[in-house]
Short mmCIF file of C-alpha atoms in Angstrom, two decimals:
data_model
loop_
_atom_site.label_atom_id
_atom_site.label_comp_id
_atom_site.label_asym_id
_atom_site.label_seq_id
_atom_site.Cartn_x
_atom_site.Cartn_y
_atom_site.Cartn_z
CA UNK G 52 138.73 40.92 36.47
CA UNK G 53 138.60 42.42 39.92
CA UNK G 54 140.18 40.76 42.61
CA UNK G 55 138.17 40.29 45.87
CA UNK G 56 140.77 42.01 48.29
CA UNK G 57 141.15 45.11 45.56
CA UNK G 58 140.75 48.65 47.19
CA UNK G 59 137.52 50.35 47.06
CA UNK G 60 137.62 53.44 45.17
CA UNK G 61 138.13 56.57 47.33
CA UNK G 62 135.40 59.11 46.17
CA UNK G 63 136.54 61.59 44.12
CA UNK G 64 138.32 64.58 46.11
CA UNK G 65 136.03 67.67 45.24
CA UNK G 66 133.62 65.25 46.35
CA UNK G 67 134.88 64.75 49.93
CA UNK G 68 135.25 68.24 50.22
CA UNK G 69 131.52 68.85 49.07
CA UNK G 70 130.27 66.58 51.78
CA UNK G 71 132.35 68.01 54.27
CA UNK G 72 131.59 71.51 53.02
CA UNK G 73 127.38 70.71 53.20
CA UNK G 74 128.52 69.35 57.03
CA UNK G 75 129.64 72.84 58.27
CA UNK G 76 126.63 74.19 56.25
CA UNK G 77 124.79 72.24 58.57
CA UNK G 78 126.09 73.00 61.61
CA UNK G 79 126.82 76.30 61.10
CA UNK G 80 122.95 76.46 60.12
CA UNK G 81 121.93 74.83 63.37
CA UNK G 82 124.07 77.52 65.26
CA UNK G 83 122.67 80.50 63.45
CA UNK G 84 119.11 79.24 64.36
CA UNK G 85 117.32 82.43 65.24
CA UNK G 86 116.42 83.27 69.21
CA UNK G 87 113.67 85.15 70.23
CA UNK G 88 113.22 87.17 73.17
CA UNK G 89 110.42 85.03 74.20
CA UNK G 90 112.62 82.11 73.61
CA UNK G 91 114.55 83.26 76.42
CA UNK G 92 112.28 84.72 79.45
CA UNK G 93 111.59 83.14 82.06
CA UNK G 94 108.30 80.57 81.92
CA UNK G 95 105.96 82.37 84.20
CA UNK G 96 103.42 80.12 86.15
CA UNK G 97 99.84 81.97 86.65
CA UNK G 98 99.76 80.20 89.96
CA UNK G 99 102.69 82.12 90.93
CA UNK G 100 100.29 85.41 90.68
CA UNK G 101 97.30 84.03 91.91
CA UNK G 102 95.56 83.90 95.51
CA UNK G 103 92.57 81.94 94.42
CA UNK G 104 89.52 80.04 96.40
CA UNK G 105 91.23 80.92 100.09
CA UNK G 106 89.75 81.32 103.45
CA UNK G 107 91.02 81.91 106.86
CA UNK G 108 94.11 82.19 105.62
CA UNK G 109 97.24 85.07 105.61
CA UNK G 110 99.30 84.78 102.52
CA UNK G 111 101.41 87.45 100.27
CA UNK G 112 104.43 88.05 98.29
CA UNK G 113 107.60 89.77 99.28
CA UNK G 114 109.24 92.33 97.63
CA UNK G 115 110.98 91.28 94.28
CA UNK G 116 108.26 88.25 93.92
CA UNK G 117 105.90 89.89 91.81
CA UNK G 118 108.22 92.54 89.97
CA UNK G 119 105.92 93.70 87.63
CA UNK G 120 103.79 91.17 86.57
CA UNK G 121 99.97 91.26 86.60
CA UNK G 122 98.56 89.38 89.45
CA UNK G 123 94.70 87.38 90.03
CA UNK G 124 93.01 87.56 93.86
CA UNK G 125 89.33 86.00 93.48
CA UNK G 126 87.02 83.87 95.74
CA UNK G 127 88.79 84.92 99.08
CA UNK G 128 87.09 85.07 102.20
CA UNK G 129 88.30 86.12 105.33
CA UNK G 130 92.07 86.71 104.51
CA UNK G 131 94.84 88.67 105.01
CA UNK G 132 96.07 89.26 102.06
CA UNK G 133 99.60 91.35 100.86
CA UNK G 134 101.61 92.11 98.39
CA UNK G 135 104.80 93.51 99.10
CA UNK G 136 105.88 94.55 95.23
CA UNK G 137 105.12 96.33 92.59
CA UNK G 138 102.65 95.09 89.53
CA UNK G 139 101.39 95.80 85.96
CA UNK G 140 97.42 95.75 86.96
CA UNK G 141 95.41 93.85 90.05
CA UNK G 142 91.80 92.61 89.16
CA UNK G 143 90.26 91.57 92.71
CA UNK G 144 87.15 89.41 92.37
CA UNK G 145 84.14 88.16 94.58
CA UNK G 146 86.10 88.64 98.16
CA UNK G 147 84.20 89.29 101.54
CA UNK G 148 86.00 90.19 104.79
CA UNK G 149 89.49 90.64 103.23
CA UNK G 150 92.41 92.50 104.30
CA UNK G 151 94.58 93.54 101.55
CA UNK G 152 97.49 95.66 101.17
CA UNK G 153 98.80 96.10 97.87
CA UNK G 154 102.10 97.59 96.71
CA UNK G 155 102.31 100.43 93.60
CA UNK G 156 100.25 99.28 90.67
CA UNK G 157 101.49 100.69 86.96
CA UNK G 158 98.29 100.77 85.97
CA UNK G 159 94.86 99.64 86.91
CA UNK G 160 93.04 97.46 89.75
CA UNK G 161 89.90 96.77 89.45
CA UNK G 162 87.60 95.23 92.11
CA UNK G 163 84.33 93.41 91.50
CA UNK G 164 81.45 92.03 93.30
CA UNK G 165 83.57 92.34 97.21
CA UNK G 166 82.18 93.16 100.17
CA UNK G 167 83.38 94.04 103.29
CA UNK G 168 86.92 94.43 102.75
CA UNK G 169 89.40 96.88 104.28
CA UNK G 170 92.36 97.90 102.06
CA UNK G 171 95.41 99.64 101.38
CA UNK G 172 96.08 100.84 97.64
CA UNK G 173 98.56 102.59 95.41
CA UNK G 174 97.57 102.56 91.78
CA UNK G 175 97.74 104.55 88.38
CA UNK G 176 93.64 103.97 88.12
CA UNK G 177 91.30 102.63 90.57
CA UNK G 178 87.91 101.26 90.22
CA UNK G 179 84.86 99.24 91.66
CA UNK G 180 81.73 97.30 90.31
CA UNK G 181 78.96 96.01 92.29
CA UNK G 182 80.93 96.07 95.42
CA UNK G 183 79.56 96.93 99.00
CA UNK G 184 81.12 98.28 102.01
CA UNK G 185 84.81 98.73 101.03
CA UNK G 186 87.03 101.03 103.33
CA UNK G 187 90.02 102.12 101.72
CA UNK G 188 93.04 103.70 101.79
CA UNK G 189 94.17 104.93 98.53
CA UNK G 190 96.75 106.84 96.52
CA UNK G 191 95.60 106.99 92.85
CA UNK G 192 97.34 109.12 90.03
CA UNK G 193 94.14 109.36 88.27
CA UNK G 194 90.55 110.08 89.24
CA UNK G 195 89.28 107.31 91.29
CA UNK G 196 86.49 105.59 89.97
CA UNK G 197 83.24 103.65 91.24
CA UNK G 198 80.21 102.11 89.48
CA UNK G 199 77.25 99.97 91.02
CA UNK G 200 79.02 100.25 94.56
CA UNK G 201 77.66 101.07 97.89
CA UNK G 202 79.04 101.91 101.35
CA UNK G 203 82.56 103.05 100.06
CA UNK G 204 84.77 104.79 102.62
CA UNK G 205 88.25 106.34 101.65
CA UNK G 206 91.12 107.76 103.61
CA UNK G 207 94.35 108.88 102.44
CA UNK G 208 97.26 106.05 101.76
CA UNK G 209 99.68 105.74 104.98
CA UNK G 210 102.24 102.99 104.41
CA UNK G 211 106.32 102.61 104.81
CA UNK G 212 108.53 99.42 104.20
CA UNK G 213 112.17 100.39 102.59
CA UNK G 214 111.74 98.95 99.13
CA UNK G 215 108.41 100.99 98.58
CA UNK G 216 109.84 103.98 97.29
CA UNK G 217 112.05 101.88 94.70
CA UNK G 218 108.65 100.03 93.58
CA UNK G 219 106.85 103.22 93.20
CA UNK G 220 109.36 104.39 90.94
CA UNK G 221 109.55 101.61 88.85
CA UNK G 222 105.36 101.59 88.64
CA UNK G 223 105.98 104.88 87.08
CA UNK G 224 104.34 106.40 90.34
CA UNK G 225 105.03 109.75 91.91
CA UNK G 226 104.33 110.05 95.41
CA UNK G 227 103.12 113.55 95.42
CA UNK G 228 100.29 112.96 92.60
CA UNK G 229 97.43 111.68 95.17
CA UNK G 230 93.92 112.23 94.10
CA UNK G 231 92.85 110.07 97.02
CA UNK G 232 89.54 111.53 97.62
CA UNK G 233 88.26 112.67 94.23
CA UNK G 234 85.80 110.44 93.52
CA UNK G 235 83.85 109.36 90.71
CA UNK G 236 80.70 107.50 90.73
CA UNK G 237 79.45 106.68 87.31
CA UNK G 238 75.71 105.60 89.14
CA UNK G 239 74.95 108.15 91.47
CA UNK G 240 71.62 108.05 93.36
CA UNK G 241 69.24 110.80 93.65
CA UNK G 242 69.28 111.60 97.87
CA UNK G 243 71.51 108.81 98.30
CA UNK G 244 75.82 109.57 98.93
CA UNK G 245 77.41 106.00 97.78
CA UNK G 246 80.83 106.95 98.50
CA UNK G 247 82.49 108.84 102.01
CA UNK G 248 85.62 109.60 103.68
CA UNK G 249 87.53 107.76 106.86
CA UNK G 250 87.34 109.87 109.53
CA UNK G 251 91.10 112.09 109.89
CA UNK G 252 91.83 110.21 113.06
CA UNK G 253 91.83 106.70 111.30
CA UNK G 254 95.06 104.47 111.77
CA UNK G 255 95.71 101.96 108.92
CA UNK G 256 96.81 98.95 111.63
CA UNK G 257 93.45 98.82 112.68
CA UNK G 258 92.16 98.14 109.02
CA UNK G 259 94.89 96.40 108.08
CA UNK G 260 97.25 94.89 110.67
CA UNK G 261 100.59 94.04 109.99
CA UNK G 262 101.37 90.87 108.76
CA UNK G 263 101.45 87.65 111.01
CA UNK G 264 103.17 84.97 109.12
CA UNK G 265 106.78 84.52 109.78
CA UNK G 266 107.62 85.00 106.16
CA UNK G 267 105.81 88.33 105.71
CA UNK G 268 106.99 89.63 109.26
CA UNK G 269 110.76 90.20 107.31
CA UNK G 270 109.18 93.57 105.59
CA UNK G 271 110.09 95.69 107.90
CA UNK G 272 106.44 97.59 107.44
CA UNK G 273 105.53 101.32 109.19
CA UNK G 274 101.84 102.13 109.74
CA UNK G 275 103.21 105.49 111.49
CA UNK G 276 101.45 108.52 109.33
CA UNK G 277 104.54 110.92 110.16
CA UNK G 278 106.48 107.79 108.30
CA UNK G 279 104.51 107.29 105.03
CA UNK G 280 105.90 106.91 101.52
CA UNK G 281 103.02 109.38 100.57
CA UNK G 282 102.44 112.97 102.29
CA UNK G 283 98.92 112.86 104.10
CA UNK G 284 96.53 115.57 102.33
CA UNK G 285 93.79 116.86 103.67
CA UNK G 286 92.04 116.54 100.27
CA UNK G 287 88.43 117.36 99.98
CA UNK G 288 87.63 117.35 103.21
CA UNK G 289 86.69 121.22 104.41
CA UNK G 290 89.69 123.59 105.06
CA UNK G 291 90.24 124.94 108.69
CA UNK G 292 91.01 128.43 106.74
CA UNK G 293 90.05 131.20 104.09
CA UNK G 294 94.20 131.21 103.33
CA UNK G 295 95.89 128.93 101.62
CA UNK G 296 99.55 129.33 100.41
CA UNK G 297 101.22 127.66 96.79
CA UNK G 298 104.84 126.63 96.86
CA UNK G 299 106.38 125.47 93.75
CA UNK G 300 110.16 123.60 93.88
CA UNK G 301 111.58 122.84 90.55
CA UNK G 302 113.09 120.06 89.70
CA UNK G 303 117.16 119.48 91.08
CA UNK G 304 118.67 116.46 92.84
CA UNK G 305 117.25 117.31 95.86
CA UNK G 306 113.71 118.13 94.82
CA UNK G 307 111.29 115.65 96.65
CA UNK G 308 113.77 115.98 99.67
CA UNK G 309 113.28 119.59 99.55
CA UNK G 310 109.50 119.05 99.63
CA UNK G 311 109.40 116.73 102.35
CA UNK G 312 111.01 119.11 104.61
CA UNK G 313 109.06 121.84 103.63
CA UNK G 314 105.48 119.64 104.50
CA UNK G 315 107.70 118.55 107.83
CA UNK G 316 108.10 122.37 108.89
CA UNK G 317 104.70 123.71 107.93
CA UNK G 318 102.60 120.84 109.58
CA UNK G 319 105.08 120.68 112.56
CA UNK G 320 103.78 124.03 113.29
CA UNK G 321 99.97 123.43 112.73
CA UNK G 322 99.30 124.14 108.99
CA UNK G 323 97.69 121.34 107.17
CA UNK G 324 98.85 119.98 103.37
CA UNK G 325 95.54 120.07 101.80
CA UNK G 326 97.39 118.70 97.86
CA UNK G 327 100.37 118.07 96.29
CA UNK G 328 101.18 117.58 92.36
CA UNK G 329 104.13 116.92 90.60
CA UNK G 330 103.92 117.57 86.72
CA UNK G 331 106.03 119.16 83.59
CA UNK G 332 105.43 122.64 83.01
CA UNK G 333 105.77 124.58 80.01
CA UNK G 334 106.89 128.43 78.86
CA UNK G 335 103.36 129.20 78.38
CA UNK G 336 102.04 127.67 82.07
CA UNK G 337 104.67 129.66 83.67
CA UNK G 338 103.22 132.78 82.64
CA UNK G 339 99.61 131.10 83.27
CA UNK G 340 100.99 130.35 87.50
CA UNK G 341 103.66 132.39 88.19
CA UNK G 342 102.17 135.87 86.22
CA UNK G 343 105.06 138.30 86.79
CA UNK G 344 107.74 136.03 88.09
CA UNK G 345 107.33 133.67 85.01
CA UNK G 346 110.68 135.10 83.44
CA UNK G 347 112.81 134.38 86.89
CA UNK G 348 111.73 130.68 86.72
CA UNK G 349 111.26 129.60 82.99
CA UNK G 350 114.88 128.24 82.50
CA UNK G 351 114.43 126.16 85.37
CA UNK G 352 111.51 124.44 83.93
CA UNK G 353 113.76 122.57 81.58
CA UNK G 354 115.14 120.32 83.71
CA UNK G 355 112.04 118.23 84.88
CA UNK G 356 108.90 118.24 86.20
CA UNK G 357 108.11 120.79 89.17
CA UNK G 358 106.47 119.70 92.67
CA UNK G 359 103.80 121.46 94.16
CA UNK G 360 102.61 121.86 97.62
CA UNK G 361 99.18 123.77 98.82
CA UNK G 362 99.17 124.54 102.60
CA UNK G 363 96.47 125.92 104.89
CA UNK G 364 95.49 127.81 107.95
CA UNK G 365 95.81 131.30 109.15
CA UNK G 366 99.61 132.63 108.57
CA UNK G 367 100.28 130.41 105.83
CA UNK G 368 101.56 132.69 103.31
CA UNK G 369 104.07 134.43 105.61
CA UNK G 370 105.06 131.17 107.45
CA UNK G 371 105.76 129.62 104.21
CA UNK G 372 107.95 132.37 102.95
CA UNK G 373 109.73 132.70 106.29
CA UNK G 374 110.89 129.18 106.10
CA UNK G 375 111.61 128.76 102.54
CA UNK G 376 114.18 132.23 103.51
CA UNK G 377 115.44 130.23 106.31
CA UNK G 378 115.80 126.20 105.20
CA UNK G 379 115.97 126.96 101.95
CA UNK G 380 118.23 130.16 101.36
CA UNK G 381 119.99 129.12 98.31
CA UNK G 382 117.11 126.80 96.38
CA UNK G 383 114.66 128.39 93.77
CA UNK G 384 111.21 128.24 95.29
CA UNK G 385 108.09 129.86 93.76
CA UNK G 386 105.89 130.89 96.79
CA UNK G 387 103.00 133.29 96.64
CA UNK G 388 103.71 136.61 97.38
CA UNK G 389 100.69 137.51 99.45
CA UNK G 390 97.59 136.17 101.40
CA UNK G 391 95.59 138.28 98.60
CA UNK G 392 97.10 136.99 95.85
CA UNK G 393 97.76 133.25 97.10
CA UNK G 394 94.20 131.86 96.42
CA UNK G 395 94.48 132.37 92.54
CA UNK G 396 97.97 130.72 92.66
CA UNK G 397 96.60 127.62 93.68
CA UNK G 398 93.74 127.74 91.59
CA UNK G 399 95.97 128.74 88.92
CA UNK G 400 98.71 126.14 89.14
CA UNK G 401 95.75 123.03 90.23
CA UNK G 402 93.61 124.26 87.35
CA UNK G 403 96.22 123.87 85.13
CA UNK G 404 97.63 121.00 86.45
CA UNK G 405 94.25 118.69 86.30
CA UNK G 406 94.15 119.67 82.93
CA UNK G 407 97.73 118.69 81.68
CA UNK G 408 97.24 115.55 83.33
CA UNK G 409 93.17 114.85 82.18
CA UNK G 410 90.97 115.35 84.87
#
């Protein structure tokens, strides 16, 4: 007969240790749950990429606010409007009397159904629907396209702050592929011209003014053409000359600083940049541009893509080749060889170059 202050039984010893073993099952179960990269971004807020229903009003984002995200403007009237960053893609809906700057774009913006806006753009692609009156200054990668729009006006992108060459690069953007005025209208009218260029003399600022808003005022922003992120081409418009000159630099450490001395020189002294391109060239191109001097430059093709620069007016050709002898002595520059042979350069190397990239 039991007694009522007898022990209780202790549970068996493999017991215990089963329980205590199925514990640290358990636990270490709970920290071996699986994490998932979305698990661990950031929660992103829509409103945080959004200018929506505004009027009257000057608003943006500074640089390192957007960082790549898509981003919303729609149902703005009479703003100033800027973002200071680079983004995936920009859809800009049903906004009248807007001025909008907007920082490198990976890939598309889009606007539809705006009027009357003035702009500043630097995209991968580029397109309008049912829009009226937009003047805008653009550098696109990629043919720029309109549909259903009327009244368009573009100029050539003119724009410096000191994080904009970072963002371009990290929109996958190259500042010398610029088909600013190579326009596309999918509904052309018979008679009718629904798309034209600023005139050469026009000045961003007075299309879109700096910013006013004490927080926007800390990008330290440039309108100054001779300042621009993106060398000003002449593009479409008519050259002043029959001679135009091709200079090729490949690619090196110092290959877009190269360039941007070589534009400084040349239109310092009166010649005009009508295009530039930057692109990877092959073996087989190099003997398509360069004809008999393929051989000299083929090895150098290997390291990257190559930049090219078209420059016009009467001289060109020996200009060119006088400076590239003097400034740039000891770099490897393809530059044509005569004013007879320098028209079918560029049209080689362009030619080839709209194709490779599909235009």
């Amino acid at each position: 007969m039991g007694c009522f202050f007898s022990r209780r039984r202790k549970p068996a010893q493999g017991g215990q240790q089963q329980l205590q073993g199925a514990g640290q099952d358990a636990a270490a179960g709970e920290q071996k749950a699986p994490q998932y990269s979305w698990d661990l971004r950031a929660k992103i807020d829509p409103k945080d990429y959004t200018f929506s229903g505004l009027k009257n009003e000057t608003v943006g984002r500074l640089p390192g606010k957007v960082a790549g995200q898509q981003f919303v403007i729609q149902d703005c009237e009479d703003c100033k409007i800027y973002i200071f960053d680079h983004s995936a893609t920009i859809t800009i809906d049903d906004c009248v009397n807007c001025q909008i700057f907007l920082g490198p774009i990976k890939g598309s913006v889009f606007f539809r159904d705006c009027k009357d806006c003035k702009c500043v753009v630097a995209c991968q692609q580029f397109r309008t629907r049912d829009c009226r009156k937009l003047e805008v200054f653009l550098c696109c990668a990629t043919q720029p396209i309109i549909e259903s729009s009327t009244g368009m006006k573009f100029g050539c992108f003119q724009y410096y702050y000191p994080e904009l060459a970072l963002q371009f690069k990290d929109a996958g953007l190259s500042i010398f592929n610029n088909t600013w005025s190579n326009i596309h209208d999918f509904t052309p009218v018979s008679g009718e011209n629904n798309w034209g260029l600023l005139p050469e003399t026009a000045v961003v600022q007075d299309y879109v003014p700096l910013p006013s808003s004490e927080e926007l005022k800390a990008v330290r922003v440039s309108t100054d053409a001779a300042k621009s992120i993106i060398p000003i081409t002449r593009g479409q418009r008519q050259k002043n000359s029959d001679e135009s000159c091709l200079a090729v630099f490949f690619a090196g450490d110092y290959t877009t600083a190269n360039a941007r001395k070589l534009i400084d020189e040349m239109t310092s002294k009166g010649f005009q940049l009508i295009q530039t391109k930057e692109v990877l060239m092959k073996a087989e191109d190099a003997h398509r541009v360069f004809q008999q001097s393929a051989l000299e430059f083929i090895p150098l093709l290997e390291k990257g893509p190559v930049v090219a620069l078209e420059f016009n007016g009467d001289g060109a050709v020996e200009q060119c080749q006088s400076t590239i002898n003097e400034v740039f002595s000891g770099t490897k520059v393809f530059v044509s060889e005569s004013k007879a042979s320098a028209s079918q350069d560029v049209d080689n190397f362009y030619n080839f170059a709209d194709v490779q990239m599909g235009m």
